[in-house]
Each structure stands twice: as C-alpha cells, then as structure tokens.
C-alpha cells in the first residue's frame, strides 16, 4: 500500500544538485470528494498529457471516510483500489497541515464534495497556501458578509478561488461573464434556463402524462438530484443566479431571490392547466432564471415558440448575456450544463488556467 | 508634440535605485493599423483600468503612413491628433528595432491591419521578442508549410500567437475550442453560420425583393465588407473554417475547402427559386460552414424551422461544437460575431490573457 502519513520522503530531494529550497514546477492537487464528479475528475487527470508529463500531480485524495497521500504524486491508475485499502481516516486538519508542507509547490485544493465542513475549512487551506477550485456552489452562496471575508482571505494570501463549473458545468458561462466585465462591457441582464433537470422536464412535457410521472422517469434515468425537490423547488437555480449576480458585483443573498417553487402538492394539475393555456397561444413553458436591474428571479414562464429558450433540447442549459456591446441580439451559450463528465472537464479547465498563470 | 524617434529617453531609468536591468511589469503594446478595429481598440485601452494603472502601455501606434512612439507609453487621450501631426513615415524595420529595444518588458504587437506586409514581418517581430495578437486571419490561412514555419518561430522564441478574434469577433469560439481540446475532449464536428453578413441577408430575405437589393441595403448600412463579394463568395467563411480546422490539427489549405460562391451573375433568380422551393417544406435557407471528418465545406443549405441555425437573428453568428462529451446535444455559441466594438473587445481579452500569464 502506497498510503503513508510519514514526513516528506527524503529521497525525493536526494537527487537535487542544489540543497537550497526552490519552487517546483507544476501544480500539486489535493482532491476532496470521490463521488461522481470527483471520480470522473481523477479519471480525466489520470490520462491528461499534463499529468503524464508530471505538471499536474494528485498528492492527496480524500473522501468522507479515508484518504491517501504521496508527496510527489500518486499513481492514479489504481486510485480506487488504493483508497479502498487505506486505513487512514480523513481529517481536514491533517490535510491542511499537508498543504502547508507543500509550500515549495503551487497547491490547489479541489473540492468535489457538497460538504459545508470543507467550505468552512477554505480559509485555513488558503492561509496554508492553497488555491481552491470547485464545482460546489456552497461557498458562493454563503451570507454576503461571510462570503466577503472569504474573498478577502484569498486576496490577502494572493491565492485564487476558481469556481467556473458551478454554473453550466463545462459550458463557458462564468468565463464569458468574466471576459465581458474585464474588457469593459456593461452587463445589463443575464437570463436563461439554468437547470438541466427542469429543462429536460419542460422540453418533454406535452400534457399526455402527469408531470410527476415525468419527474419519476427523469429520477430513474439519473437526470435529477438524488432528491428531485432540490431541482423542483428552484433552489439550485437560485444558487446559480446568486453566483452570477455576485460576480457582477451585486451583494445579494439567497433570500433576496424571488423563486417559484414547483415542489408543491398540486403540481400535476397546476402544470397541466398552465400548459393547456399557453399551448392555445402557440407558446411553451420554460423555467427561466433572470438577473436584471439588480433583481434576481426564477419562475415558470410562457415563451413564444420563436424565443431562443423555446428551442432548447434534451437537458440543455441556455444563458443569454444582454450587454452594452451585445445589445441588438445577446451573446448566448447553450448546451448540456450538468453531468460528471462535462463538469469534471470544467474543473480540469480551471486547473489548466492555474497552471498557466 | 510627444512623438519622437530618439533613442530611449535616459530619464526613464534615472529614478531607478538599482542600475541592473530588470524586467518591468505589465505589457508594452505596438499597435499597427488605425482603421475601424484599431481605432476602437485604442479607445477601449484608453479607458481600461489596467491601462490607467500602467499595466497596459501603448508604446507605438502605426498606420500605413505615419507612426508615433513613446517608450514609457503614449498618452492615448489625444492619440488621433498625435498621429495626424506626426511626420514620421511608418517603417516596419524601425518598429522591429523598437521591439528589440523594449527587451526588458513583455511586448505585444497588435496587428489590426489586413496587410500581408505586416504578416510577412511577424517572424522578425517574434525574433525581436514580441508576442503577436491579431483579429487578422491572413497569417492563419498562409500555405500550410509557411504557417508551420511561423508557428515554429513562435515556439522557438517562447512567444505566443493569439488570434481569438479571427473567428466570431468577441464571441468565445476559439477559446471554447481550445478548452475542449486541452481538457481531453474529442471534437467530431464544428458547424455554424460564420458570416454576419450572410446571416443578416438570409435572416431578412423573404422573397419580396431581389436578393441583390438586400445586399445593396446591407452594404449601405455598413454590414458588408467594402467589397460585398468577399462575403458573397464565401471566402471569408472559408478562412474562418481554416482557422478552426488548423487549431484542430487538420493541415488543410484554403483550396481544400469546398465553397459555394454566391457572387454569381444570376444570383437573384437562383436564390428566389431555392427560397420558394424550401419554403414549401417549411424550411429556411442558411449559409452553413462545416468541419467534419477532416472535410471542410461552406454552402447554402435548407434547414427545418426547428433547427437551431434557423433561429439566428439580425447578423448573429452561431457555432455548434459536436464532441465526444457534447454528443446528445452540441455546445453552442451564438451572437453578433463582427463589428469593431466586439472585435476590439476580443483583442483586449487576448491582451489580458497575456498579462495574466
């Protein structure tokens, strides 16, 4: 078993001609969370040219129970086996100490959990020298005062907080917003369909079956959250809107967002009635999130068939940026915005950004 | 007048406590071309926070006749006045020498011309230490052997060639392709509407007026190239497809691309006939560019109304990436893909990338 909590192996520096400490090239990763996204991420890194070339090194893998560690980078091919065989219980304090020990390398903690405990530890990881990369929205939706403090700790330690995959998975949504803002454009509104699940449900619903039957089917196909109410309540959409709004400099809270909750008892009758009504006008139902004039909302809307959002397919996300420069028609990004493969690719994209800068 | 071709002013280093040469922070720019895009770029840089903070400095501005220069950065507010007053004739050899003189700074040459002479000088600029940033496709469509040599000179000198705005202006088209490839996805096909002019023409054409009347109108509104045949011939679309294909590693030539030329004498009758025919089936005409199985083509196609490309508006570009990970539905980028404002913003975005790396 290669897992070990011994002090950094001295052989790793024995071949160095110069005994002075020097900054090693590349990026050392501490991956926390081995669920669907974390596992897929490790599989993608295992075959990535930058990892095979030694520039991306996974030094630690931790899940809620166990963890494994190797200062110079784990051999990822049998990582599932290694972590299954590990007898070392995960301890965030221990992980933070290891981050500190890696001070001669650039370190990124990749948070692939949905755990508040890990988010609570971000500041200590950052103070220990790590950048944070995550597809987890939990930190972004903290109360504004706490979120500001978190950002301040990143700034003070000159470390980066990269969360591109929190909105749209692998789609270039947050990177596009960032480019618009950094090149001096003014974003007037962002609107779109931000939930793959709700997109799928309203793309398919045709009135022939109860809406709840469609929800059950989507759940069985693995398209919804383990608890579909997280999707239906609009809280997932609200979180994504808050991520975007705060990037735009709007100091909002989750509670400020006006969200239509679809996880109601009389859902089937309600959706059937509304579908019938809009169909008469040749329109469609879409669950639309919107940020405009510092107001953030998410609700079921009736849209004409010619509207771009009416033409989403399968579980597509779609996001339209209305800006000073993109005023006649908006800048639009569309495509699958969830799923482990594209979300993990979004994380890899952030790691490559970190590697380049 | 602040223009001057004197040797680097000694006062610029007199306040340095340390006489040893050291690398200055930020990015020094040599902007060539003061047409619509170059002018807009200079106006955007003039008010950009990074320029006001001194990190982005325009050290030279040149057009086909005159140029101005200031080692520590020109004051951009009256740049049009300065260059009009300059009596110094533009000389590329002189500009290359100035690039060499700036060796203690990171230098980017921004080519906003459509000039082959400037492209021919890229290698010498690179050897003198400059990165090249351009919205000009001329270098990308050089014969493959010459293009490879050019890329080799960038690699040998460890300098970057950034041409994001050549496809889609400010839209994240080439950056998305680059992210897909660098994160290990496999791009199976790219297809889309790549010409704002042809998009506008076919979005508006309804058979009520001759197509050529619409072309004249678009020309008067400034939506077409000065010579509309550049748009109608499909050569602009072919160039963009070649930029994308070469980024995908396909060593094609412009001549390999199967292009439908719409700049024919009997255009009006031809378009009218085809429009009538597809309208009977409830379809629309769109000029579609496509890269699939290493085959590159651009032609007028009949698409059903439900097709995403049928829902472009105004002069929108639309690009769909079909990949191994985006297979059920593609990743799609849509929006205005031309015009000085968004194209110049695309250049600024590349400059910020350079500044960060």
XYZ file of C-alpha atoms in Angstrom:
714
model
C 0.000 0.000 0.000
C 1.419 3.366 -1.012
C -0.548 5.403 1.520
C 1.557 6.864 4.241
C 1.467 9.771 6.609
C 5.213 9.767 7.193
C 7.084 13.040 6.868
C 8.072 14.031 3.293
C 10.306 11.261 1.985
C 13.912 12.485 1.957
C 14.710 10.529 -1.212
C 12.603 12.993 -3.129
C 15.279 15.621 -2.775
C 18.393 13.414 -2.720
C 18.958 13.816 -6.451
C 18.801 17.619 -6.298
C 22.218 19.122 -7.006
C 21.292 22.272 -5.108
C 20.191 21.869 -1.483
C 18.534 25.309 -1.365
C 14.743 25.202 -1.341
C 13.334 26.091 -4.752
C 9.886 26.323 -6.227
C 8.934 23.136 -8.075
C 7.169 23.431 -11.399
C 3.592 22.353 -11.971
C 0.583 22.028 -9.742
C 0.090 19.731 -6.748
C -3.539 18.739 -6.186
C -5.459 17.746 -3.093
C -8.729 16.243 -4.313
C -11.508 16.058 -1.730
C -14.615 14.073 -2.641
C -14.727 10.858 -4.669
C -18.365 10.900 -5.711
C -19.465 11.059 -9.337
C -17.624 14.297 -10.187
C -14.507 13.610 -8.081
C -14.118 10.104 -9.549
C -14.568 11.346 -13.100
C -12.076 14.162 -12.434
C -9.431 11.704 -11.213
C -10.037 9.516 -14.267
C -9.636 12.534 -16.572
C -6.450 13.663 -14.813
C -5.033 10.114 -14.944
C -4.866 10.255 -18.763
C -4.202 14.004 -19.199
C -0.941 14.848 -21.031
C -0.074 17.484 -18.401
C -0.402 14.798 -15.680
C 1.571 12.225 -17.666
C 4.224 14.917 -18.128
C 4.323 15.456 -14.354
C 2.940 19.002 -14.342
C -0.378 18.012 -12.706
C 0.217 15.820 -9.666
C -2.508 14.484 -7.394
C -0.794 14.353 -3.992
C -3.864 13.529 -1.906
C -7.297 12.009 -2.443
C -9.789 12.168 0.390
C -13.407 11.182 0.779
C -15.623 11.462 3.835
C -14.040 8.351 5.367
C -10.472 7.705 4.189
C -7.623 9.385 2.402
C -4.352 8.589 0.645
C -1.278 10.723 0.151
C 2.015 10.798 -1.723
C 4.129 13.926 -1.723
C 5.446 13.521 -5.279
C 2.126 12.472 -6.749
C 0.028 9.322 -6.519
C -0.036 6.783 -9.290
C -3.668 7.326 -10.333
C -4.311 4.220 -12.361
C -5.392 2.182 -9.342
C -6.625 5.104 -7.188
C -9.964 3.453 -6.337
C -8.160 0.372 -5.058
C -5.685 2.462 -3.053
C -8.327 4.496 -1.278
C -10.408 1.388 -0.581
C -7.364 -0.212 1.034
C -6.429 2.877 3.023
C -6.996 2.653 6.745
C -6.341 6.330 7.429
C -9.406 8.299 8.455
C -9.934 11.649 6.723
C -9.025 14.583 8.932
C -9.243 18.098 7.479
C -6.662 19.441 9.958
C -4.218 16.832 8.712
C -4.948 17.844 5.065
C -4.331 21.496 5.933
C -1.010 20.541 7.528
C -0.019 18.655 4.354
C -0.923 21.729 2.293
C 1.465 23.739 4.461
C 4.180 21.087 3.978
C 3.881 21.528 0.188
C 4.900 25.177 0.419
C 7.628 24.814 -2.243
C 4.969 23.874 -4.830
C 1.821 25.554 -6.168
C -1.055 23.724 -4.495
C -4.739 23.559 -5.416
C -7.395 22.021 -3.222
C -10.136 20.652 -5.467
C -13.391 20.447 -3.530
C -15.676 17.924 -5.242
C -17.906 17.484 -2.189
C -21.199 19.099 -1.249
C -19.884 19.443 2.280
C -20.183 22.562 4.416
C -17.346 21.298 6.612
C -14.947 21.516 3.664
C -16.212 25.004 2.764
C -15.698 26.060 6.377
C -12.057 24.969 6.013
C -11.385 27.015 2.818
C -9.862 29.955 4.705
C -7.434 27.693 6.540
C -6.462 25.934 3.296
C -5.876 29.327 1.684
C -3.790 30.546 4.618
C -1.799 27.319 4.283
C -1.011 28.355 0.695
C -3.621 26.615 -1.465
C -5.738 27.869 -4.339
C -9.302 26.486 -4.279
C -11.027 25.000 -7.341
C -14.569 23.693 -7.028
C -17.819 22.829 -8.811
C -19.537 23.234 -5.414
C -21.740 26.334 -5.015
C -21.850 26.174 -1.197
C -19.169 28.841 -0.638
C -20.585 31.211 -3.260
C -23.983 31.306 -1.568
C -22.717 31.928 1.971
C -24.214 35.006 3.641
C -22.671 38.052 1.916
C -20.633 39.149 4.944
C -19.031 35.709 5.288
C -18.502 35.443 1.522
C -16.697 38.803 1.532
C -14.444 37.674 4.361
C -13.632 34.522 2.395
C -12.736 36.547 -0.717
C -10.589 38.838 1.451
C -8.598 35.861 2.711
C -7.949 34.827 -0.906
C -6.805 38.358 -1.727
C -4.605 38.669 1.366
C -2.870 35.360 0.636
C -2.638 36.087 -3.113
C -4.499 32.867 -3.874
C -7.260 32.234 -6.401
C -10.815 30.958 -5.969
C -11.891 29.252 -9.204
C -15.498 28.050 -9.451
C -16.247 28.124 -13.188
C -18.071 24.754 -13.147
C -20.665 25.932 -10.569
C -22.779 27.419 -13.392
C -23.303 25.400 -16.581
C -20.775 22.665 -15.715
C -18.290 22.680 -18.608
C -20.033 25.457 -20.577
C -18.110 28.765 -20.768
C -20.681 30.731 -18.730
C -18.699 32.289 -15.878
C -15.593 32.685 -18.053
C -17.683 34.620 -20.591
C -19.123 36.859 -17.859
C -15.609 37.463 -16.590
C -14.354 38.356 -20.092
C -17.273 40.732 -20.694
C -16.607 42.542 -17.424
C -12.812 42.609 -17.727
C -12.920 44.002 -21.272
C -15.071 46.912 -20.115
C -18.538 45.852 -21.234
C -21.614 46.604 -19.085
C -23.853 43.628 -18.378
C -27.480 44.767 -18.368
C -29.184 41.403 -17.892
C -28.460 37.699 -17.759
C -31.311 35.283 -18.355
C -31.621 31.633 -19.173
C -32.567 28.079 -18.362
C -30.083 27.095 -15.659
C -31.364 23.693 -14.576
C -30.722 20.668 -16.782
C -33.458 18.797 -14.941
C -36.127 21.473 -15.379
C -35.002 21.931 -18.988
C -35.468 18.203 -19.628
C -38.875 18.132 -17.912
C -40.351 21.101 -19.799
C -38.725 20.112 -23.112
C -40.552 16.750 -22.827
C -43.835 17.647 -21.180
C -46.664 17.505 -23.712
C -49.697 17.108 -21.465
C -50.142 13.410 -22.281
C -48.818 12.209 -18.906
C -48.848 13.785 -15.441
C -45.803 15.988 -14.768
C -44.965 13.888 -11.696
C -44.668 10.760 -13.891
C -42.077 12.589 -15.978
C -40.234 13.604 -12.784
C -40.173 9.944 -11.669
C -38.840 8.879 -15.075
C -36.127 11.574 -15.012
C -35.201 10.497 -11.486
C -34.858 6.857 -12.557
C -32.673 7.912 -15.510
C -30.385 9.736 -13.059
C -31.151 13.179 -14.535
C -32.340 14.713 -11.259
C -30.672 15.328 -7.919
C -30.997 12.343 -5.533
C -33.897 14.326 -4.051
C -35.755 15.809 -7.068
C -37.251 18.526 -4.845
C -33.858 20.294 -4.911
C -34.471 20.795 -8.646
C -38.228 21.400 -8.474
C -38.009 23.939 -5.651
C -35.836 26.205 -7.801
C -33.173 26.394 -5.080
C -30.476 25.005 -7.413
C -31.340 27.690 -9.992
C -31.378 30.377 -7.300
C -27.872 29.363 -6.188
C -26.537 29.614 -9.749
C -28.139 33.032 -10.197
C -26.524 34.181 -6.967
C -23.096 33.019 -8.180
C -23.551 35.106 -11.344
C -25.040 38.121 -9.544
C -22.188 38.286 -7.038
C -19.685 38.099 -9.912
C -21.493 41.131 -11.334
C -20.878 42.918 -8.048
C -24.437 42.632 -6.731
C -24.220 41.913 -2.985
C -27.381 39.787 -2.842
C -28.431 36.965 -0.556
C -30.271 33.753 -1.451
C -33.300 35.144 0.398
C -33.439 38.168 -1.915
C -34.180 35.936 -4.905
C -37.800 35.622 -5.934
C -38.136 31.896 -6.681
C -41.173 29.971 -7.894
C -41.308 26.642 -6.043
C -42.603 23.765 -8.218
C -42.354 21.162 -5.455
C -45.978 21.737 -4.466
C -48.613 19.075 -3.755
C -50.973 20.066 -6.586
C -48.177 20.281 -9.152
C -49.711 17.970 -11.776
C -52.999 19.852 -12.043
C -51.253 23.229 -11.971
C -48.748 22.372 -14.744
C -51.484 20.739 -16.862
C -53.648 23.859 -16.606
C -50.821 26.241 -17.461
C -49.573 24.044 -20.324
C -53.056 23.962 -21.851
C -53.381 27.731 -21.549
C -50.034 28.624 -23.166
C -50.378 25.930 -25.865
C -53.517 27.676 -27.115
C -51.312 30.707 -27.886
C -48.649 28.539 -29.550
C -46.288 29.164 -26.627
C -44.194 26.878 -24.420
C -43.386 26.679 -20.702
C -39.782 27.206 -19.569
C -38.301 27.668 -16.085
C -36.372 30.919 -16.567
C -33.794 32.497 -14.254
C -33.100 36.202 -14.676
C -30.880 38.968 -13.293
C -31.938 42.437 -14.387
C -31.708 45.802 -12.647
C -30.251 44.074 -9.564
C -33.443 41.995 -9.286
C -32.995 38.239 -9.366
C -35.877 35.886 -10.122
C -36.598 32.314 -11.189
C -40.021 31.210 -12.391
C -42.035 29.247 -14.906
C -42.716 31.455 -17.937
C -44.705 31.274 -21.117
C -42.461 31.912 -24.146
C -43.339 32.116 -27.853
C -42.048 29.221 -29.993
C -39.699 31.637 -31.765
C -37.920 32.522 -28.491
C -34.378 31.098 -28.275
C -35.208 29.440 -24.938
C -38.087 27.577 -26.607
C -35.553 25.754 -28.774
C -33.577 24.043 -26.022
C -33.323 20.299 -26.459
C -32.898 17.341 -24.116
C -31.403 18.714 -20.839
C -29.768 21.807 -22.397
C -28.904 24.862 -20.378
C -29.065 28.187 -22.191
C -27.715 31.531 -20.980
C -28.172 34.909 -22.720
C -25.976 37.906 -21.849
C -27.539 41.273 -22.702
C -24.823 43.906 -22.544
C -23.971 47.369 -23.788
C -21.986 45.833 -26.661
C -24.301 42.840 -27.200
C -27.489 44.890 -27.331
C -29.137 44.225 -30.709
C -29.027 40.470 -30.008
C -27.493 38.871 -26.894
C -24.421 36.655 -26.549
C -25.842 33.160 -25.996
C -24.267 29.949 -24.682
C -26.238 26.707 -24.984
C -25.612 23.038 -24.285
C -25.650 20.312 -21.639
C -24.787 22.053 -18.374
C -24.573 19.157 -15.957
C -23.270 15.609 -15.665
C -19.995 14.329 -14.210
C -18.039 14.272 -17.496
C -18.562 17.879 -18.591
C -18.428 19.209 -15.018
C -15.125 17.426 -14.344
C -13.832 18.848 -17.649
C -14.811 22.277 -16.320
C -12.647 21.613 -13.256
C -9.722 20.482 -15.455
C -10.105 23.704 -17.451
C -9.705 25.737 -14.230
C -6.644 23.674 -13.237
C -5.047 24.403 -16.624
C -5.736 28.139 -16.109
C -3.961 27.926 -12.773
C -1.078 26.050 -14.362
C -0.693 28.776 -16.997
C -0.766 31.759 -14.681
C 4.191 67.033 -29.918
C 5.170 63.964 -27.930
C 6.165 61.837 -30.916
C 9.838 61.201 -31.165
C 12.162 58.608 -32.627
C 15.067 59.466 -30.375
C 16.811 56.657 -28.533
C 15.120 55.503 -25.294
C 14.981 58.526 -23.020
C 17.560 58.146 -20.260
C 15.361 59.938 -17.726
C 13.112 56.874 -17.712
C 15.670 54.947 -15.675
C 17.243 57.810 -13.718
C 14.957 57.252 -10.736
C 15.801 53.537 -10.529
C 17.782 52.819 -7.361
C 19.305 49.718 -8.967
C 21.155 50.193 -12.244
C 20.947 46.475 -13.141
C 18.476 45.720 -15.956
C 15.275 44.224 -14.598
C 12.073 43.035 -16.148
C 9.374 45.724 -15.982
C 5.848 44.691 -15.056
C 2.929 44.880 -17.444
C 2.627 44.739 -21.185
C 4.015 47.160 -23.773
C 1.938 47.358 -26.955
C 2.819 48.210 -30.517
C -0.489 48.766 -32.314
C -0.350 48.590 -36.099
C -3.424 49.687 -38.016
C -5.735 52.567 -37.113
C -8.803 51.566 -39.131
C -12.149 50.776 -37.539
C -10.874 47.991 -35.273
C -7.527 49.593 -34.404
C -9.175 52.913 -33.513
C -11.818 51.238 -31.378
C -9.116 49.156 -29.665
C -7.123 52.275 -28.766
C -10.283 53.927 -27.439
C -11.049 50.861 -25.299
C -7.481 50.688 -23.971
C -7.508 54.420 -23.197
C -10.218 53.917 -20.542
C -9.262 50.402 -19.379
C -8.397 50.139 -15.656
C -5.294 48.083 -16.457
C -4.091 50.873 -18.776
C -4.913 53.615 -16.278
C -2.976 51.551 -13.710
C 0.019 51.465 -16.052
C -0.014 47.725 -16.737
C -1.113 48.097 -20.376
C 1.038 50.675 -22.156
C 0.714 51.590 -25.823
C 4.284 52.464 -26.813
C 3.720 52.768 -30.556
C 0.823 53.399 -32.918
C 1.401 52.975 -36.633
C -0.793 53.133 -39.675
C 0.157 52.693 -43.307
C 1.548 56.228 -43.452
C 2.775 57.533 -40.100
C 3.611 56.380 -36.611
C 4.180 57.699 -33.120
C 6.228 56.290 -30.288
C 6.890 56.779 -26.592
C 8.950 54.259 -24.704
C 7.045 54.561 -21.412
C 3.615 54.645 -23.013
C 1.762 57.244 -25.048
C -0.943 59.392 -23.536
C -3.868 57.933 -25.503
C -6.486 60.559 -24.942
C -5.398 62.629 -27.954
C -3.888 59.746 -29.997
C -5.724 60.654 -33.225
C -4.351 64.182 -33.034
C -0.828 62.954 -32.290
C -0.666 60.573 -35.232
C -2.176 63.162 -37.567
C 0.570 65.586 -36.527
C 3.359 63.013 -36.823
C 5.688 63.483 -39.749
C 7.465 60.156 -39.324
C 6.747 57.652 -42.072
C 5.907 54.121 -40.959
C 8.811 51.728 -41.434
C 8.397 48.119 -40.255
C 12.160 47.685 -39.826
C 12.160 50.630 -37.454
C 9.224 49.104 -35.494
C 11.090 45.795 -35.221
C 14.127 47.661 -33.897
C 11.953 49.387 -31.266
C 10.569 45.963 -30.261
C 14.150 44.803 -29.712
C 14.879 47.932 -27.654
C 11.975 47.042 -25.336
C 13.610 43.751 -24.331
C 13.269 44.452 -20.600
C 9.448 44.477 -20.969
C 6.875 41.997 -22.252
C 5.898 43.294 -25.697
C 2.865 42.500 -27.834
C 2.494 43.610 -31.421
C -1.217 44.079 -32.138
C -1.852 43.730 -35.854
C -5.142 45.460 -36.703
C -4.361 45.697 -40.407
C -5.368 43.481 -43.315
C -1.826 43.835 -44.620
C 0.284 40.960 -45.921
C 3.406 43.058 -45.398
C 2.772 43.092 -41.642
C 2.111 39.327 -41.623
C 5.371 38.810 -43.518
C 7.128 40.654 -40.686
C 5.638 38.501 -37.861
C 8.681 36.210 -37.660
C 11.038 39.148 -37.292
C 8.827 40.727 -34.619
C 8.782 37.404 -32.760
C 12.558 37.028 -33.018
C 12.809 40.574 -31.638
C 10.854 39.369 -28.587
C 7.215 40.221 -29.297
C 4.043 38.225 -28.846
C 1.537 38.745 -31.687
C -2.173 39.465 -31.108
C -4.459 39.938 -34.104
C -8.011 39.842 -35.438
C -6.468 39.412 -38.910
C -6.834 35.953 -40.492
C -4.114 36.472 -43.107
C -1.393 34.579 -41.206
C -3.681 31.683 -40.276
C -4.531 30.984 -43.909
C -0.957 31.056 -45.230
C 0.038 27.903 -47.126
C 0.409 25.141 -44.518
C 4.202 24.855 -44.880
C 4.671 28.595 -44.262
C 2.149 28.577 -41.429
C 4.064 25.739 -39.730
C 7.324 27.651 -40.034
C 5.647 30.678 -38.468
C 4.354 28.600 -35.541
C 7.833 27.118 -35.135
C 9.343 30.569 -34.790
C 6.827 31.349 -32.023
C 7.740 28.098 -30.253
C 11.482 28.644 -30.621
C 11.264 32.158 -29.209
C 8.774 31.120 -26.493
C 6.317 33.729 -27.705
C 2.546 33.432 -28.177
C 0.365 33.895 -31.240
C -3.122 34.959 -30.086
C -5.828 35.256 -32.748
C -9.075 34.613 -30.843
C -10.962 37.473 -32.573
C -10.393 35.996 -36.073
C -13.481 33.777 -35.620
C -16.656 35.266 -34.125
C -15.069 38.582 -33.097
C -15.640 38.832 -29.341
C -17.574 35.542 -29.045
C -15.754 32.778 -27.142
C -15.397 30.496 -30.190
C -11.671 29.747 -30.438
C -11.246 29.845 -26.650
C -14.007 27.232 -26.325
C -12.354 25.022 -28.963
C -9.079 25.383 -27.125
C -10.694 24.436 -23.783
C -12.425 21.398 -25.304
C -9.159 20.140 -26.779
C -6.987 20.910 -23.745
C -9.381 19.166 -21.346
C -9.196 15.968 -23.405
C -12.457 16.090 -25.358
C -12.600 14.892 -28.979
C -14.167 17.338 -31.425
C -16.154 15.398 -34.014
C -17.647 18.303 -35.951
C -17.946 22.075 -35.891
C -20.729 23.681 -37.875
C -22.363 27.060 -37.950
C -23.166 30.358 -39.557
C -19.819 32.179 -39.598
C -20.607 35.290 -41.623
C -22.543 38.115 -40.022
C -23.298 39.496 -43.474
C -24.689 36.229 -44.885
C -26.575 35.684 -41.633
C -28.199 39.116 -41.943
C -29.056 38.567 -45.623
C -30.714 35.171 -45.164
C -32.410 36.148 -41.895
C -34.104 39.001 -43.806
C -34.714 37.523 -47.243
C -38.399 36.727 -47.703
C -38.711 36.640 -51.488
C -40.464 40.012 -51.676
C -37.402 41.839 -53.039
C -34.460 40.701 -55.172
C -31.564 39.353 -53.099
C -29.213 41.895 -54.708
C -31.396 44.750 -53.392
C -30.908 43.368 -49.898
C -27.146 43.173 -50.498
C -27.099 46.823 -51.582
C -29.069 47.812 -48.484
C -26.701 45.850 -46.199
C -23.736 47.482 -47.950
C -25.154 50.962 -47.379
C -25.749 50.139 -43.698
C -22.068 49.151 -43.394
C -22.862 45.494 -42.641
C -20.805 44.076 -45.517
C -17.128 44.222 -46.410
C -16.241 47.276 -48.542
C -16.490 44.849 -51.472
C -19.573 42.658 -50.708
C -18.227 39.925 -52.993
C -15.751 38.977 -50.231
C -18.789 37.963 -48.175
C -20.880 36.529 -51.014
C -18.050 34.425 -52.433
C -17.772 32.509 -49.156
C -14.042 33.234 -48.948
C -14.399 34.947 -45.556
C -16.257 31.893 -44.203
C -13.652 29.568 -45.719
C -10.859 31.474 -43.960
C -12.622 31.166 -40.592
C -13.175 27.446 -41.119
C -9.483 27.058 -41.937
C -8.507 28.841 -38.701
C -10.674 26.379 -36.735
C -9.568 23.309 -38.698
C -5.881 24.068 -38.221
C -6.486 24.518 -34.484
C -7.995 21.016 -34.567
C -4.735 19.785 -36.094
C -6.063 19.378 -39.649
C -3.295 20.518 -42.045
C -5.665 21.863 -44.702
C -5.266 24.576 -47.292
C -7.832 27.173 -48.409
C -8.024 25.331 -51.733
C -9.141 22.125 -49.997
C -12.352 23.792 -48.816
C -15.456 23.147 -50.859
C -17.078 26.599 -51.010
C -20.328 27.632 -52.681
C -19.795 31.009 -54.349
C -22.870 33.253 -54.191
C -21.272 36.128 -56.110
C -22.661 34.834 -59.397
C -24.387 36.884 -62.133
C -27.756 35.069 -61.917
C -27.852 35.231 -58.107
C -31.311 36.837 -57.767
C -33.125 34.215 -59.842
C -31.198 31.379 -58.219
C -31.903 32.488 -54.623
C -35.565 33.200 -55.443
C -36.012 29.706 -56.874
C -34.331 27.975 -53.946
C -36.192 30.089 -51.386
C -39.516 29.179 -52.991
C -38.622 25.510 -53.013
C -37.539 25.259 -49.343
C -40.382 27.491 -48.140
C -42.891 24.920 -49.468
C -41.364 22.429 -46.984
C -41.457 24.969 -44.124
C -37.662 25.240 -44.219
C -35.225 28.175 -44.369
C -32.002 28.957 -46.246
C -28.782 29.395 -44.244
C -25.155 29.666 -45.394
C -23.549 26.921 -43.281
C -19.852 26.222 -42.721
C -18.894 22.751 -41.539
C -15.830 20.754 -40.496
C -16.496 17.038 -40.209
C -14.280 14.001 -40.829
C -11.485 16.333 -41.940
C -13.744 17.635 -44.724
C -14.396 21.378 -44.737
C -17.299 22.906 -46.628
C -19.376 26.091 -46.851
C -22.656 26.223 -48.722
C -26.237 27.403 -48.768
C -28.402 24.785 -47.046
C -32.080 24.155 -46.452
C -32.774 23.753 -42.727
C -36.030 22.956 -40.919
C -37.504 25.813 -38.858
C -36.795 23.832 -35.676
C -33.034 23.744 -36.416
C -31.005 25.983 -34.070
C -29.401 27.733 -37.065
C -32.877 28.700 -38.318
C -33.325 30.826 -35.182
C -30.452 33.224 -35.708
C -31.483 36.863 -35.639
C -30.135 40.073 -37.170
C -26.445 39.435 -38.056
C -25.862 36.650 -35.494
C -23.112 34.114 -35.851
C -23.811 30.655 -34.433
C -21.286 27.865 -33.860
C -22.094 24.315 -32.696
C -19.384 22.019 -31.338
C -20.228 18.308 -31.577
C -17.794 16.399 -29.372
C -17.401 13.099 -27.558
C -18.661 14.756 -24.354
C -21.196 17.057 -26.036
C -22.812 14.319 -28.108
C -26.517 14.239 -27.171
C -26.778 17.963 -27.947
C -23.873 20.207 -29.029
C -22.210 23.083 -27.199
C -23.484 26.197 -28.994
C -22.256 29.805 -29.029
C -24.471 32.460 -30.635
C -24.393 36.223 -31.014
C -23.072 39.127 -33.077
C -19.695 37.970 -34.404
C -18.418 41.087 -36.140
C -18.202 44.826 -35.718
C -15.367 46.994 -34.379
C -16.603 47.140 -30.770
C -16.918 43.419 -30.050
C -13.864 42.545 -32.169
C -11.701 45.098 -30.336
C -13.033 43.674 -27.045
C -11.860 40.267 -28.294
C -8.379 41.749 -28.768
C -8.444 43.265 -25.262
C -9.424 39.857 -23.889
C -6.314 38.317 -25.504
C -4.129 41.120 -24.094
C -5.482 40.427 -20.598
C -4.671 36.706 -21.062
C -1.122 37.676 -21.962
C -0.932 39.989 -18.969
C -2.016 37.164 -16.646
C 0.362 34.500 -17.936
